[in-house]
């Protein structure tokens, strides 16, 4: 099933520039319902307050890391089915096995292109 | 180093001389003396380095400020470029809609197909530029990587500042002018430094340490 362009997407990153970049890419890919959160804790609060169809999260964040957000989502009965795309820096590649074990849907390594993002989203929602 | 050789001498008399004509205790005593002199010389040499160490320690907060500024400036610059890119993208979206409407109107008016093709070519060019704009946008993710590297550098510099301040405190009392009071303060400061090992350096503590040892 292709991704619904109207689904609500949560972009989680502590860097405002990265949130803006990811949101811009998603917008250019046809997604219009975009929200953002500054860290894992902020994201969890928003995920509990509303209905989201997809989460794009950074790995390295203060307060709550991306991996901890992923584990919290997978452990929550209400949230566990939400696809999570993890965004990591080159240096954090080795952490990906940890993310796979925790149930990540897919991942992209920074810096990435819009094509890569599209490809990963297609794989998640195929 | 103590100059009394009494105990060693008395034991010398009880021991058999070795091949070089010296009793083992005498040899050990001389070697210990050599070692003590070596340590003393090393300590003096190291204390001579304390001025450049202090100078480096004083400059570290400036280096940290420069790095933080670098992160802020690249972030501001990136946001400015993004703002412009987003404005152009919005304009393109509006122009694309207008072009589509114009093309449809021209088709309905049955104007020359060549003219309609020209409009369609303009639309294609706009699409190509949209792709470029998106590439600019994604290329700006360099700022996030810069920020992460700067954060790592700040952590490293913080650690170096800790170590340098420990050196300042250790060698401070070794200076000739240092009093027992200074030595007591040094010990207290070392404890404070140890306590802040896993946290960011308290600027007040750093300033106080440098002040106590005459580097303002």
XYZ file of N, CA, C and O in Angstrom, chain B residues 162 165-170 182-199 201-202 205 209 213:
120
model
N 40.167 20.671 31.757
C 40.237 19.994 33.058
C 41.676 19.574 33.365
O 42.202 19.839 34.438
N 44.062 22.513 33.914
C 43.845 23.143 35.222
C 44.392 22.271 36.341
O 44.915 22.777 37.328
N 44.313 20.952 36.154
C 44.899 20.058 37.155
C 46.411 20.280 37.228
O 46.993 20.321 38.308
N 47.037 20.461 36.042
C 48.484 20.731 36.004
C 48.810 22.038 36.707
O 49.777 22.138 37.464
N 47.967 23.066 36.433
C 48.183 24.376 37.069
C 48.132 24.230 38.585
O 48.983 24.750 39.312
N 47.157 23.476 39.058
C 46.985 23.320 40.502
C 48.125 22.509 41.101
O 48.664 22.842 42.149
N 48.548 21.445 40.381
C 49.619 20.590 40.904
C 50.946 21.345 40.949
O 51.677 21.275 41.936
N 48.511 28.323 49.993
C 48.265 28.038 48.570
C 48.158 26.541 48.335
O 47.328 26.069 47.557
N 49.031 25.799 49.017
C 49.035 24.350 48.832
C 47.718 23.732 49.311
O 47.199 22.802 48.710
N 47.182 24.277 50.395
C 45.898 23.804 50.927
C 44.787 24.083 49.936
O 43.949 23.223 49.667
N 44.830 25.289 49.346
C 43.817 25.656 48.341
C 43.930 24.736 47.136
O 42.936 24.323 46.554
N 45.177 24.441 46.747
C 45.402 23.578 45.582
C 44.731 22.231 45.787
O 44.089 21.694 44.886
N 44.884 21.700 46.996
C 44.282 20.406 47.291
C 42.755 20.470 47.176
O 42.133 19.582 46.581
N 42.181 21.540 47.712
C 40.717 21.708 47.645
C 40.250 21.842 46.197
O 39.234 21.289 45.789
N 41.042 22.587 45.408
C 40.674 22.787 44.005
C 40.770 21.496 43.197
O 39.969 21.245 42.297
N 41.780 20.693 43.525
C 41.899 19.400 42.833
C 40.653 18.558 43.075
O 40.164 17.883 42.177
N 40.149 18.627 44.323
C 38.934 17.872 44.661
C 37.751 18.405 43.863
O 36.931 17.641 43.348
N 37.667 19.739 43.740
C 36.563 20.337 42.975
C 36.658 19.956 41.503
O 35.651 19.665 40.856
N 37.906 19.951 40.988
C 38.106 19.569 39.583
C 37.659 18.136 39.355
O 37.026 17.813 38.361
N 38.008 17.266 40.299
C 37.630 15.855 40.204
C 36.108 15.719 40.202
O 35.540 14.931 39.443
N 35.473 16.543 41.027
C 34.006 16.478 41.138
C 33.315 16.908 39.849
O 32.217 16.452 39.544
N 33.959 17.793 39.077
C 33.330 18.283 37.833
C 33.827 17.524 36.606
O 33.603 17.931 35.483
N 34.529 16.399 36.845
C 35.158 15.651 35.754
C 34.167 15.265 34.641
O 34.480 15.355 33.470
N 32.994 14.803 35.040
C 32.037 14.323 34.036
C 30.992 15.363 33.653
O 30.001 15.055 33.021
N 31.200 16.586 34.077
C 30.259 17.634 33.701
C 31.013 18.752 33.011
O 32.238 18.714 32.938
N 32.878 22.145 32.505
C 33.702 22.915 33.438
C 32.968 24.165 33.919
O 32.449 24.928 33.129
N 32.938 24.304 35.248
C 32.348 25.503 35.814
C 33.313 26.664 35.577
O 34.463 26.624 36.025
N 34.963 28.196 38.608
C 36.041 27.385 39.185
C 37.326 27.580 38.388
O 38.406 27.780 38.971
N 40.751 29.182 39.900
C 42.026 28.455 39.909
C 43.129 29.322 39.294
O 44.208 29.491 39.861
N 46.524 31.270 41.208
C 47.916 31.061 40.842
C 48.474 32.214 40.003
O 49.426 32.048 39.255
